Structure formats: structure tokens, C-alpha cells
Amino acid sequence: MGRGGIGGAVAAADLENSDSTRGFVRDVKRIVVKVGTAVVTGQNGRLAMGRLGALCEQVKELNFQGYEVILVTSGAVGVGRQRLKYRKLINSSFADLQNPQLDLDGKACAAVGQSGLMAIYDTLFSQLDVTSSQLLVTDRDFRDPSFGHQLRETVVSLLDLKVIPVFNENDAISTRRAPYEDSSGIFWDNDSLATLLAKELDADLLIMLSDVEGLYSGPPSDPQSKIIHTYINEKHGKLINFGEKSRVGRGGMQAKVAAAVTAASKGVPAVIASGFVTDSIIKIMRGEKIGTLFHNEANVWDCSKEVTTREMAVAAKDCSRHLQNLSSEERKKILLDIAGALDANVDLIISENEADLAAAQDSGYEKSLVARMTLKAGKITSLAESIRAIADMEDPISHTLKKTEVAKDLVFEKMYCPLGVLLIIFESRPDALVQIAALAIRSGNGLLLKGGKEAMRSNTILHKVITSVIPDVVGKKLIGLVKSKDEIADLLKLDDVIDLVIPRGSNRLVSQIKAQTKIPVLGHADGICHVYIDKSADMDMAKRIVLDAKVDYPAACNAMETLLVHKDLNKTEGLDDLLMELAKEGVVIYGGPVAHDTLKVPKVDSFHHEYSSMACTLEFVDDVQSAIDHINRYGRYAGFHLNILSMFFFCYTKFDCLKYFVSVHTQIVLSQLIRSQQILFYNKLTGI
């Protein structure tokens, strides 16, 4: 595995879905891909041209990116059988049709089908400007001591020429007879052939495509069966109940598992995945957790000791009850201890964060995302100070809102109380983990956190620092860190344990989560933050607000993206000074239709665009109502952030100070500027 990987070209496409156990694919160059008969042919026995086309396109893509791909294909016997049955049918007399047809000879089927199968591969690859070659082998070939050397020379020459070697067992002249259950040879089916070739040809990875998504704990048709993403022989070897083999082919899943285990034991990782998915190979090379991985180091990854999602959620629930029993001062002390722990571990946090940043940059992440991931010493200090500020806030728990005497000596009290356990899914900002944890502790809630994969090391060290100072009387499992994307689906089923889900991401993410759970969901979706400057505004104040809202942290989700200006300020000295200051800071201005015509700035493609960088949109409006209408149209869904209520800034002299206009379902005017307004998680006894 030491040829020097080029996997970043594929991996950069979607590291959000990648898994830490699949990181080795970045060092992969030579790949053996085995495709089974059930993938190559359809239910009617004919070639499945759509799946074959998708397979060839993926192989072409990897070939063009510099990977060396070796294909091992089944299907010749199936294709030949279908052709011979058709030929026999059209040549049969009526009398022949009255008699049951005997099974066709498998070797004859292989001889007929092999040429047709390779003709299809040659045609498909030729359409993609790729050259393929055919190599047929038998078990006895490998008994010749000189064969292995000659095989390697030939294959290496083909790979150097960017030719795809296509292997198949030469069934027509093989000494084994149907039903091919003799496993005493060097190889006995194409699964074991693929394993043998992977070892002989020094492959870095073996991919086996089947008609199921991977290895399941039981028959895939059983609803109780779950896919096994990482196979550990000591854990799964005797527990798996194999279902029926596929409708075609020889060995089914049991043969594939045996071949994959053998490959892994010889140092070649193997993945069993679905050949029915059009981009399975590409996803595997991205490092995504699809299919079942077989790796010789899987047993040391300690997968068998993973805490189940239910255990994690129940532990957070139990710890939250202990937290709620503490006094306000005791919860305050926990927060102060967390702030102190952050200050004491700045160097360690920065070291882990820098590792995340380097990986993200190598993978081609956008600069705005890398900026959101960055943790500098100043930001960590600021986080510690914000936690101290939360600690000093008024205790949100057990406030009595209303008392009603319903009968003599019977008083009903309406009070604030903690929600219970929160599942919060957030983006790439590791500082969000600290803020969310502090708010949850202050408000007496348990917490399950799922951050982005790209910030996993940062999230892990922050989680470790925070939980290290949570006292034993509460329990360090108060805050659980969810590390796998696959665990989210299981957590969303725990409506008896988790009380609220808060997804921080795209519309698609929020919609998917709402569709998958009965747990209440407080959804945030896409949105654009606006600043409006009225004609009567104090321009000095407006300049300070705009510069702070755009320049201070342009990658933040609450940074200004659109600047709305009253039309009477067009070409005034105050606005010109503001635009000059923005340009001096490096902010690129894009104009709406009016601003584009009058200021001659580049025209914006859409008012829905979120820059997350040193750029913004400027447009002129007629009055305050026009600004509100614009915001309601283009910024309506920018409603919820975990640590800041930052929606639409209005500079307007009728107000004594800057006010926030929040547009979710109704407009709410907050009567003061609160730069770090915190949202505490609580509910009333009567509901959320």
C-alpha cells in the first residue's frame, strides 16, 4: 500500500459523508473491482445495460484520475444460457416444446456468453474513450510457478498504458464441473479469484459489488437485520445468519465474506457494496461509510466496545436529572470550571484544530468553511468569557410564571422547567459545541451533539475538555458526542428518550429529519441576514454597524449578506464613505437591479445567495416597508441560531437604539441591541 495515494481527487468531493475508518482510501492507487452475475444481468437473464454502463463510467472516472483499476467480471455463463435457451427455442418443433427442456451445459454457456459479455464491455468502454482487455484464467494456470510473474508483467504493462484489464475464469475449459462447489483448488469462483488477483497484483483495495448493500446481521429481507459497516471476525463471525444465495452466481454472500476475510488477512482491505447503486465505487473512494469493510486492523478499532445510541441517550437523560437537582450556584460553578478548562487547554485545542484545518485544506474545502472551523487563541478565550457570562445570567429553571388557586389549599403553579435531552446537529463550527454545551448545562438539559466530520478532532477535544470537569454527582455522560452519521437515524427513533431535535443545516437536512422522527424538531433552514439603512439614519452609527456585521466574521452564519439602503441615500457622501470603507476592507459589492444600474457594480445573480465571505449584495429600496417586504421575501427563513438572535439590522432614528426584526412566522421587535443574546432551552409545564 505504499505507492502514494491520489484519493484526494475523489475524496474532496464529499468529506462530510466520509468515515474515519475509511481514511486509508486516500493511500489507495491500485483497485480490483469484482462484479457479480446478479449485477451484470437482470431478472430475465439479459445483460443489465444500465448497471454495466454505470460501472464502466465509474471505472473510466477513476482511470482518468490516475487510479489503476482491474475488473473481475462474472456473467458469461448467465449470458450464454440466455442466448442458448433462445436459440434452442426458435429451433424447436412443436413436439420438442411438449417435453421438458434439460438444463444446458454450463461450459457451453460460458463459451457462448464470454464473447458476448466482452463485446459489450468493449463497446461501453470505447464510447468512454477507454481501452479494455480480456484475460481468461483457470485454476491450473496458477499452479505453474512462472505464471504469476508473467501475469504481473502483462497487467502492469496494460495499466501503464491506461488499459483496463478485465478478468474472468475460463469456465469453458475449467476442470471443475457444475455446481462448482469444489473449494479445494487455488480459487473456486470469481470471488476467490478476485481475492487471489488482489494479492498477486499487489492491489491496495478490493471492491466486491453484489445485489445487496453489504453484509447484514441476518437475511436482508428481515426487517430486524442491520447492515454491518465494519466486519470484525471475532464479533460477527459466528453471529451472522446468511440468507439464500442470489438467484444467479455460485456462492452468494457467504462466498463473498469468505473471500473478503481472506483478502483482509493478506493485507488487502475489501469492501462489499451494492452494484445496483450507480456510484458505489466513487462513494467508496471518497471514504464514505457504505457497504461492509473488511480490514486486518478492524479488531483494534474497538468497534465492539461502542456504546449504543440508546445507551448514550438514556445516560444523558439520567445525568440531566442529576443536573436539575443541583442549585443554580452549583450549575454556575460547573460553567466556571469549563471556562477555566478551556483557558488551560488552549494549546491542545489549537493543535487538534490545526490538524482538522490541514485535512480540510488538502481536501479542497472552500475558504469560508475553513474559516468557520478555525479556532485561534483569541476565539477560545472569547468562548471562555462567554461561558462566564452565561454563568452569571439569571437562573432560567423553576421560575414561577403563574399561580392559580383551583381549590382551598390547592394551588396550580405554571413554571419553567428543562426540556430533558436535546439532540443537536450542527455544522462545521466547533465553537458551536462549546456554546451549546454551556447553554444546556445552565438550563439543566442533557445533550447529544453531532458536529461535522470535517471538525471531528476539534469537536472531540472540546468535548473531552468540557466533560472532564463535570462532577461525578452529575455524570460525564451528560453530554454525548455522536461520531457517526449513521447513528443519527437510530437516535431519531428514540422519541421516548430524546425530547427535542435541533438541526442546524440546509432545508434538505431539516426536511429529512422532520420526516424521519416523531420527536419535536426545532428547525433552522437557509436564510440571508440583512442590514437596512434608512434615509434618516445616523450614518456614523450605520457605518460601524455595517462594517462590524460584514467584516468582523464574514464566515459566520449571522454575518450580513445583503445591505438595503434607502433610495434617497444614493450617491450621498455618507453612503460613498461607507462603500469606500467596505472596499478598503476587501469587501466585494454586488448590486441588485437598481444598484447595478446606478453604481455600476457587478450584478448579483440572486438575492438568496449566502456569501459567507468578504462579499455582499447592495440594493436600494423606497422606504422601511419596502425593506421589510424585501427581507420577508428573501430572508424569511433566517430565523434561528443557537447562540445569537441575529436577523435583520435596521438603522433608523425613530428608535432609541438598534433593534432586531425577527421574521419567522411573525415579526418580533426586541427593544435593545443584544450582541450576544443567548437562547436558553426550557419549556413551560403546559408545553414547548
Tab-separated table of C-alpha atoms in Angstrom, residues 51-397:
chain	number	residue	atom	x	y	z
A	51	ARG	CA	-25.809	-1.096	-14.415
A	52	LEU	CA	-22.984	-2.062	-16.771
A	53	GLY	CA	-22.937	1.472	-18.153
A	54	ALA	CA	-22.744	2.981	-14.646
A	55	LEU	CA	-19.955	0.541	-13.767
A	56	CYS	CA	-17.920	1.469	-16.835
A	57	GLU	CA	-18.424	5.191	-16.222
A	58	GLN	CA	-17.103	4.856	-12.666
A	59	VAL	CA	-14.113	2.831	-13.849
A	60	LYS	CA	-13.446	5.454	-16.518
A	61	GLU	CA	-13.605	8.246	-13.945
A	62	LEU	CA	-11.098	6.513	-11.679
A	63	ASN	CA	-8.870	5.644	-14.637
A	64	PHE	CA	-8.765	9.283	-15.722
A	65	GLN	CA	-7.893	10.378	-12.200
A	66	GLY	CA	-4.854	8.116	-12.170
A	67	TYR	CA	-6.139	5.081	-10.321
A	68	GLU	CA	-5.180	1.646	-11.639
A	69	VAL	CA	-8.403	-0.364	-11.959
A	70	ILE	CA	-8.559	-4.117	-12.567
A	71	LEU	CA	-12.006	-5.555	-13.287
A	72	VAL	CA	-13.078	-9.115	-12.441
A	73	THR	CA	-16.433	-9.877	-14.019
A	74	SER	CA	-18.922	-12.709	-13.771
A	75	GLY	CA	-21.875	-13.175	-16.075
A	76	ALA	CA	-20.583	-15.138	-19.046
A	77	VAL	CA	-22.468	-18.327	-18.079
A	78	GLY	CA	-25.679	-16.375	-17.457
A	79	VAL	CA	-25.455	-14.507	-20.764
A	80	GLY	CA	-24.654	-17.710	-22.660
A	81	ARG	CA	-27.513	-19.612	-21.020
A	82	GLN	CA	-29.984	-16.920	-22.019
A	83	ARG	CA	-28.731	-16.925	-25.632
A	84	LEU	CA	-28.716	-20.717	-25.948
A	85	LYS	CA	-32.208	-21.040	-24.480
A	86	TYR	CA	-33.458	-18.543	-27.036
A	87	ARG	CA	-31.628	-20.329	-29.851
A	88	LYS	CA	-32.997	-23.707	-28.745
A	89	LEU	CA	-36.489	-22.274	-28.519
A	90	ILE	CA	-36.620	-20.920	-32.055
A	91	ASN	CA	-35.166	-24.169	-33.448
A	92	SER	CA	-37.594	-26.433	-31.587
A	93	SER	CA	-40.519	-28.236	-33.128
A	94	PHE	CA	-43.943	-28.284	-31.518
A	95	ALA	CA	-43.240	-31.804	-30.285
A	96	ASP	CA	-39.980	-30.670	-28.687
A	97	LEU	CA	-41.830	-27.988	-26.775
A	98	GLN	CA	-44.097	-30.618	-25.189
A	99	ASN	CA	-41.097	-32.168	-23.440
A	100	PRO	CA	-39.325	-30.515	-20.505
A	101	GLN	CA	-36.075	-28.881	-21.548
A	102	LEU	CA	-32.946	-30.224	-19.988
A	103	ASP	CA	-30.504	-27.875	-18.256
A	104	LEU	CA	-27.916	-26.517	-20.609
A	105	ASP	CA	-24.275	-27.417	-20.151
A	106	GLY	CA	-22.575	-24.684	-18.093
A	107	LYS	CA	-19.344	-24.875	-20.067
A	108	ALA	CA	-21.143	-24.429	-23.357
A	109	CYS	CA	-22.967	-21.455	-21.863
A	110	ALA	CA	-19.658	-19.964	-20.763
A	111	ALA	CA	-18.120	-20.387	-24.213
A	112	VAL	CA	-21.073	-18.668	-25.888
A	113	GLY	CA	-21.544	-15.966	-23.275
A	114	GLN	CA	-17.927	-14.872	-22.815
A	115	SER	CA	-17.564	-13.350	-26.270
A	116	GLY	CA	-20.870	-11.503	-25.959
A	117	LEU	CA	-20.014	-10.210	-22.495
A	118	MET	CA	-16.636	-8.884	-23.603
A	119	ALA	CA	-18.151	-7.338	-26.731
A	120	ILE	CA	-20.455	-5.290	-24.502
A	121	TYR	CA	-17.587	-4.202	-22.224
A	122	ASP	CA	-15.503	-3.237	-25.264
A	123	THR	CA	-18.365	-1.200	-26.730
A	124	LEU	CA	-19.152	0.633	-23.488
A	125	PHE	CA	-15.524	1.427	-22.692
A	126	SER	CA	-14.876	2.552	-26.273
A	127	GLN	CA	-17.730	5.047	-26.007
A	128	LEU	CA	-15.920	6.452	-22.958
A	129	ASP	CA	-12.538	6.643	-24.747
A	130	VAL	CA	-11.168	3.816	-22.609
A	131	THR	CA	-9.436	0.688	-23.885
A	132	SER	CA	-10.190	-2.655	-22.232
A	133	SER	CA	-8.508	-6.067	-22.489
A	134	GLN	CA	-9.649	-9.628	-21.808
A	135	LEU	CA	-7.738	-12.063	-19.593
A	136	LEU	CA	-9.182	-15.555	-19.016
A	137	VAL	CA	-7.591	-17.765	-16.361
A	138	THR	CA	-8.142	-21.178	-14.832
A	139	ASP	CA	-7.241	-22.722	-11.528
A	140	ARG	CA	-4.433	-24.789	-13.027
A	141	ASP	CA	-2.740	-21.687	-14.505
A	142	PHE	CA	-1.759	-20.610	-11.004
A	143	ARG	CA	-0.138	-23.978	-10.326
A	144	ASP	CA	2.618	-23.033	-12.775
A	145	PRO	CA	5.366	-21.252	-10.767
A	146	SER	CA	6.199	-18.962	-13.693
A	147	PHE	CA	2.584	-17.924	-14.302
A	148	GLY	CA	2.402	-15.370	-11.502
A	149	HIS	CA	5.448	-13.486	-12.778
A	150	GLN	CA	4.139	-13.397	-16.344
A	151	LEU	CA	0.689	-12.327	-15.141
A	152	ARG	CA	2.126	-9.379	-13.212
A	153	GLU	CA	4.246	-8.267	-16.169
A	154	THR	CA	1.273	-8.304	-18.514
A	155	VAL	CA	-1.086	-6.500	-16.139
A	156	VAL	CA	1.473	-3.835	-15.227
A	157	SER	CA	2.089	-3.173	-18.927
A	158	LEU	CA	-1.650	-2.783	-19.510
A	159	LEU	CA	-2.067	-0.461	-16.534
A	160	ASP	CA	0.857	1.684	-17.689
A	161	LEU	CA	-0.991	2.081	-20.987
A	162	LYS	CA	-4.190	3.094	-19.145
A	163	VAL	CA	-5.872	-0.114	-20.356
A	164	ILE	CA	-8.493	-1.775	-18.129
A	165	PRO	CA	-7.712	-5.493	-17.625
A	166	VAL	CA	-10.986	-7.470	-17.491
A	167	PHE	CA	-10.574	-10.884	-15.841
A	168	ASN	CA	-12.905	-13.871	-15.796
A	169	GLU	CA	-12.464	-17.538	-15.066
A	170	ASN	CA	-12.293	-19.537	-18.273
A	171	ASP	CA	-15.227	-21.751	-17.315
A	172	ALA	CA	-15.379	-23.353	-20.757
A	173	ILE	CA	-12.130	-25.274	-20.186
A	174	SER	CA	-12.072	-25.394	-16.392
A	175	THR	CA	-11.613	-28.884	-14.936
A	176	ARG	CA	-14.364	-28.284	-12.365
A	177	ARG	CA	-17.933	-29.216	-13.181
A	178	ALA	CA	-21.200	-27.627	-12.091
A	179	PRO	CA	-22.454	-26.848	-9.476
A	180	TYR	CA	-18.929	-25.540	-8.736
A	181	GLU	CA	-18.956	-26.403	-5.050
A	182	ASP	CA	-15.398	-27.741	-5.050
A	183	SER	CA	-13.404	-25.315	-2.910
A	184	SER	CA	-10.239	-27.370	-2.831
A	185	GLY	CA	-8.478	-25.505	-5.616
A	186	ILE	CA	-6.420	-22.333	-5.631
A	187	PHE	CA	-9.641	-20.472	-6.433
A	188	TRP	CA	-13.149	-21.818	-6.990
A	189	ASP	CA	-15.266	-18.864	-8.112
A	190	ASN	CA	-14.802	-15.259	-9.199
A	191	ASP	CA	-14.957	-14.024	-5.602
A	192	SER	CA	-11.952	-16.115	-4.633
A	193	LEU	CA	-10.329	-15.274	-7.989
A	194	ALA	CA	-10.656	-11.571	-7.213
A	195	THR	CA	-9.002	-12.142	-3.835
A	196	LEU	CA	-6.191	-14.116	-5.450
A	197	LEU	CA	-5.614	-11.418	-8.073
A	198	ALA	CA	-5.676	-8.660	-5.449
A	199	LYS	CA	-2.823	-10.380	-3.640
A	200	GLU	CA	-0.869	-11.444	-6.743
A	201	LEU	CA	-1.092	-7.983	-8.326
A	202	ASP	CA	-0.330	-6.010	-5.136
A	203	ALA	CA	-3.703	-4.240	-5.074
A	204	ASP	CA	-4.460	-1.665	-2.383
A	205	LEU	CA	-8.202	-2.336	-2.257
A	206	LEU	CA	-10.707	-4.991	-3.314
A	207	ILE	CA	-14.270	-3.869	-4.065
A	208	MET	CA	-16.899	-6.589	-4.485
A	209	LEU	CA	-20.197	-5.432	-5.982
A	210	SER	CA	-23.267	-7.501	-5.170
A	211	ASP	CA	-27.065	-7.246	-5.356
A	212	VAL	CA	-27.329	-6.115	-1.704
A	213	GLU	CA	-25.909	-3.092	0.098
A	214	GLY	CA	-23.410	-5.112	2.108
A	215	LEU	CA	-23.246	-7.772	4.789
A	216	TYR	CA	-26.267	-7.817	7.099
A	217	SER	CA	-26.621	-9.335	10.544
A	218	GLY	CA	-29.298	-11.604	9.064
A	219	PRO	CA	-31.126	-12.076	5.757
A	220	PRO	CA	-31.503	-8.610	4.115
A	221	SER	CA	-35.251	-9.256	3.747
A	222	ASP	CA	-35.602	-9.479	7.544
A	223	PRO	CA	-36.595	-6.026	8.944
A	224	GLN	CA	-34.590	-6.793	12.086
A	225	SER	CA	-31.373	-7.248	10.102
A	226	LYS	CA	-28.918	-4.362	10.140
A	227	ILE	CA	-26.039	-3.678	7.808
A	228	ILE	CA	-22.588	-4.286	9.287
A	229	HIS	CA	-20.356	-1.422	8.181
A	230	THR	CA	-17.141	-2.851	9.638
A	231	TYR	CA	-16.704	-6.607	9.878
A	232	ILE	CA	-14.860	-7.934	12.922
A	233	ASN	CA	-14.356	-11.680	12.717
A	234	GLU	CA	-14.277	-12.151	16.488
A	235	LYS	CA	-17.575	-10.300	16.837
A	236	HIS	CA	-19.514	-11.213	13.707
A	237	GLY	CA	-18.011	-14.495	12.528
A	238	LYS	CA	-20.400	-16.816	14.379
A	239	LEU	CA	-23.374	-14.478	14.731
A	240	ILE	CA	-24.324	-13.859	11.117
A	241	ASN	CA	-27.251	-15.779	9.677
A	242	PHE	CA	-26.732	-15.958	5.919
A	243	GLY	CA	-29.871	-15.933	3.839
A	244	GLU	CA	-30.374	-17.609	0.500
A	245	LYS	CA	-27.721	-17.133	-2.161
A	246	SER	CA	-28.518	-14.873	-5.085
A	247	ARG	CA	-30.746	-16.079	-7.916
A	248	VAL	CA	-27.636	-16.486	-10.100
A	249	GLY	CA	-23.924	-16.922	-9.481
A	250	ARG	CA	-22.241	-19.561	-7.360
A	251	GLY	CA	-21.552	-18.744	-3.753
A	252	GLY	CA	-23.749	-15.859	-2.643
A	253	MET	CA	-22.867	-13.626	0.291
A	254	GLN	CA	-21.163	-16.394	2.233
A	255	ALA	CA	-18.593	-16.816	-0.547
A	256	LYS	CA	-18.048	-13.066	-0.732
A	257	VAL	CA	-17.469	-12.811	3.007
A	258	ALA	CA	-15.002	-15.702	2.891
A	259	ALA	CA	-13.137	-14.032	0.030
A	260	ALA	CA	-13.151	-10.614	1.749
A	261	VAL	CA	-11.885	-12.099	5.027
A	262	THR	CA	-9.083	-13.840	3.137
A	263	ALA	CA	-8.120	-10.631	1.312
A	264	ALA	CA	-8.077	-8.624	4.534
A	265	SER	CA	-5.933	-11.242	6.266
A	266	LYS	CA	-3.394	-10.851	3.448
A	267	GLY	CA	-3.263	-7.089	3.880
A	268	VAL	CA	-5.728	-6.055	1.161
A	269	PRO	CA	-8.788	-4.209	2.582
A	270	ALA	CA	-12.047	-5.297	0.987
A	271	VAL	CA	-15.471	-3.653	0.716
A	272	ILE	CA	-18.678	-5.464	-0.211
A	273	ALA	CA	-21.209	-2.980	-1.596
A	274	SER	CA	-24.221	-2.737	-3.889
A	275	GLY	CA	-23.680	-2.820	-7.631
A	276	PHE	CA	-27.229	-1.568	-8.081
A	277	VAL	CA	-26.228	1.913	-6.853
A	278	THR	CA	-24.845	3.907	-9.749
A	279	ASP	CA	-21.950	5.479	-7.833
A	280	SER	CA	-20.977	2.894	-5.220
A	281	ILE	CA	-17.330	2.741	-6.309
A	282	ILE	CA	-16.953	6.526	-6.305
A	283	LYS	CA	-18.513	6.758	-2.836
A	284	ILE	CA	-16.153	4.092	-1.512
A	285	MET	CA	-13.188	6.027	-2.885
A	286	ARG	CA	-14.493	9.157	-1.159
A	287	GLY	CA	-14.234	7.337	2.123
A	288	GLU	CA	-17.990	7.200	2.670
A	289	LYS	CA	-19.368	4.580	5.021
A	290	ILE	CA	-21.240	2.427	2.549
A	291	GLY	CA	-21.164	-1.330	2.251
A	292	THR	CA	-19.173	-3.556	4.610
A	293	LEU	CA	-15.458	-3.025	5.197
A	294	PHE	CA	-13.063	-5.890	5.917
A	295	HIS	CA	-9.720	-4.707	7.276
A	296	ASN	CA	-6.952	-6.532	9.110
A	297	GLU	CA	-6.863	-3.775	11.759
A	298	ALA	CA	-10.621	-3.668	12.356
A	299	ASN	CA	-10.311	-5.576	15.624
A	300	VAL	CA	-8.113	-2.839	17.119
A	301	TRP	CA	-10.578	-0.108	16.195
A	302	ASP	CA	-12.520	-1.194	19.265
A	303	CYS	CA	-15.818	-1.268	17.412
A	304	SER	CA	-17.109	-3.957	19.770
A	305	LYS	CA	-16.993	-1.523	22.675
A	306	GLU	CA	-19.064	1.178	21.059
A	307	VAL	CA	-21.888	2.497	23.207
A	308	THR	CA	-25.256	2.040	21.532
A	309	THR	CA	-27.263	5.116	20.648
A	310	ARG	CA	-29.960	4.206	23.169
A	311	GLU	CA	-27.384	3.764	25.946
A	312	MET	CA	-25.917	7.164	25.109
A	313	ALA	CA	-29.326	8.867	25.111
A	314	VAL	CA	-30.514	7.153	28.307
A	315	ALA	CA	-27.253	8.094	30.057
A	316	ALA	CA	-27.730	11.743	29.050
A	317	LYS	CA	-31.302	11.617	30.373
A	318	ASP	CA	-30.194	10.173	33.713
A	319	CYS	CA	-27.402	12.720	34.078
A	320	SER	CA	-29.759	15.588	33.206
A	321	ARG	CA	-31.968	14.627	36.172
A	322	HIS	CA	-28.935	14.792	38.446
A	323	LEU	CA	-28.053	18.191	36.946
A	324	GLN	CA	-31.562	19.513	37.584
A	325	ASN	CA	-31.231	18.600	41.261
A	326	LEU	CA	-28.291	20.980	41.629
A	327	SER	CA	-28.736	24.527	42.807
A	328	SER	CA	-28.200	27.470	40.494
A	329	GLU	CA	-24.844	28.165	42.136
A	330	GLU	CA	-23.702	24.577	41.632
A	331	ARG	CA	-24.573	24.690	37.949
A	332	LYS	CA	-22.859	28.062	37.725
A	333	LYS	CA	-19.687	26.539	39.202
A	334	ILE	CA	-19.667	23.831	36.518
A	335	LEU	CA	-19.710	26.522	33.844
A	336	LEU	CA	-16.909	28.446	35.507
A	337	ASP	CA	-14.866	25.242	35.689
A	338	ILE	CA	-15.470	24.661	31.971
A	339	ALA	CA	-14.297	28.196	31.195
A	340	GLY	CA	-11.160	27.574	33.241
A	341	ALA	CA	-10.545	24.238	31.479
A	342	LEU	CA	-10.745	25.950	28.091
A	343	ASP	CA	-8.190	28.545	29.159
A	344	ALA	CA	-5.897	25.813	30.496
A	345	ASN	CA	-6.034	23.726	27.299
A	346	VAL	CA	-5.666	26.363	24.586
A	347	ASP	CA	-2.537	24.810	23.052
A	348	LEU	CA	-4.039	21.325	22.947
A	349	ILE	CA	-7.279	22.583	21.384
A	350	ILE	CA	-5.392	24.586	18.745
A	351	SER	CA	-3.194	21.576	17.911
A	352	GLU	CA	-6.203	19.343	17.219
A	353	ASN	CA	-7.964	22.115	15.332
A	354	GLU	CA	-4.935	22.691	13.111
A	355	ALA	CA	-4.996	19.002	12.177
A	356	ASP	CA	-8.641	19.398	11.079
A	357	LEU	CA	-7.802	22.549	9.124
A	358	ALA	CA	-4.908	20.891	7.305
A	359	ALA	CA	-7.083	17.939	6.310
A	360	ALA	CA	-9.880	20.253	5.139
A	361	GLN	CA	-7.498	22.353	3.045
A	362	ASP	CA	-5.904	19.261	1.496
A	363	SER	CA	-9.381	18.054	0.590
A	364	GLY	CA	-10.269	21.267	-1.217
A	365	TYR	CA	-12.805	22.764	1.178
A	366	GLU	CA	-13.942	26.317	0.479
A	367	LYS	CA	-12.132	29.056	2.365
A	368	SER	CA	-15.346	30.180	4.063
A	369	LEU	CA	-15.869	26.741	5.594
A	370	VAL	CA	-12.247	26.523	6.725
A	371	ALA	CA	-12.661	29.944	8.332
A	372	ARG	CA	-15.695	28.734	10.283
A	373	MET	CA	-13.679	25.770	11.513
A	374	THR	CA	-10.734	27.839	12.747
A	375	LEU	CA	-10.070	28.133	16.486
A	376	LYS	CA	-7.444	30.714	17.402
A	377	ALA	CA	-6.297	31.531	20.911
A	378	GLY	CA	-8.398	34.694	20.919
A	379	LYS	CA	-11.549	32.841	19.943
A	380	ILE	CA	-11.020	30.217	22.656
A	381	THR	CA	-10.526	32.975	25.227
A	382	SER	CA	-13.693	34.647	23.949
A	383	LEU	CA	-15.578	31.356	24.305
A	384	ALA	CA	-14.403	31.061	27.907
A	385	GLU	CA	-15.599	34.592	28.630
A	386	SER	CA	-18.983	33.937	27.019
A	387	ILE	CA	-19.394	30.877	29.263
A	388	ARG	CA	-18.671	33.038	32.311
A	389	ALA	CA	-21.323	35.476	31.057
A	390	ILE	CA	-23.839	32.621	30.763
A	391	ALA	CA	-22.945	31.524	34.288
A	392	ASP	CA	-23.810	34.998	35.564
A	393	MET	CA	-27.180	35.053	33.834
A	394	GLU	CA	-30.378	34.704	35.805
A	395	ASP	CA	-31.231	31.074	36.501
A	396	PRO	CA	-33.856	30.005	33.931
A	397	ILE	CA	-35.061	26.978	35.897
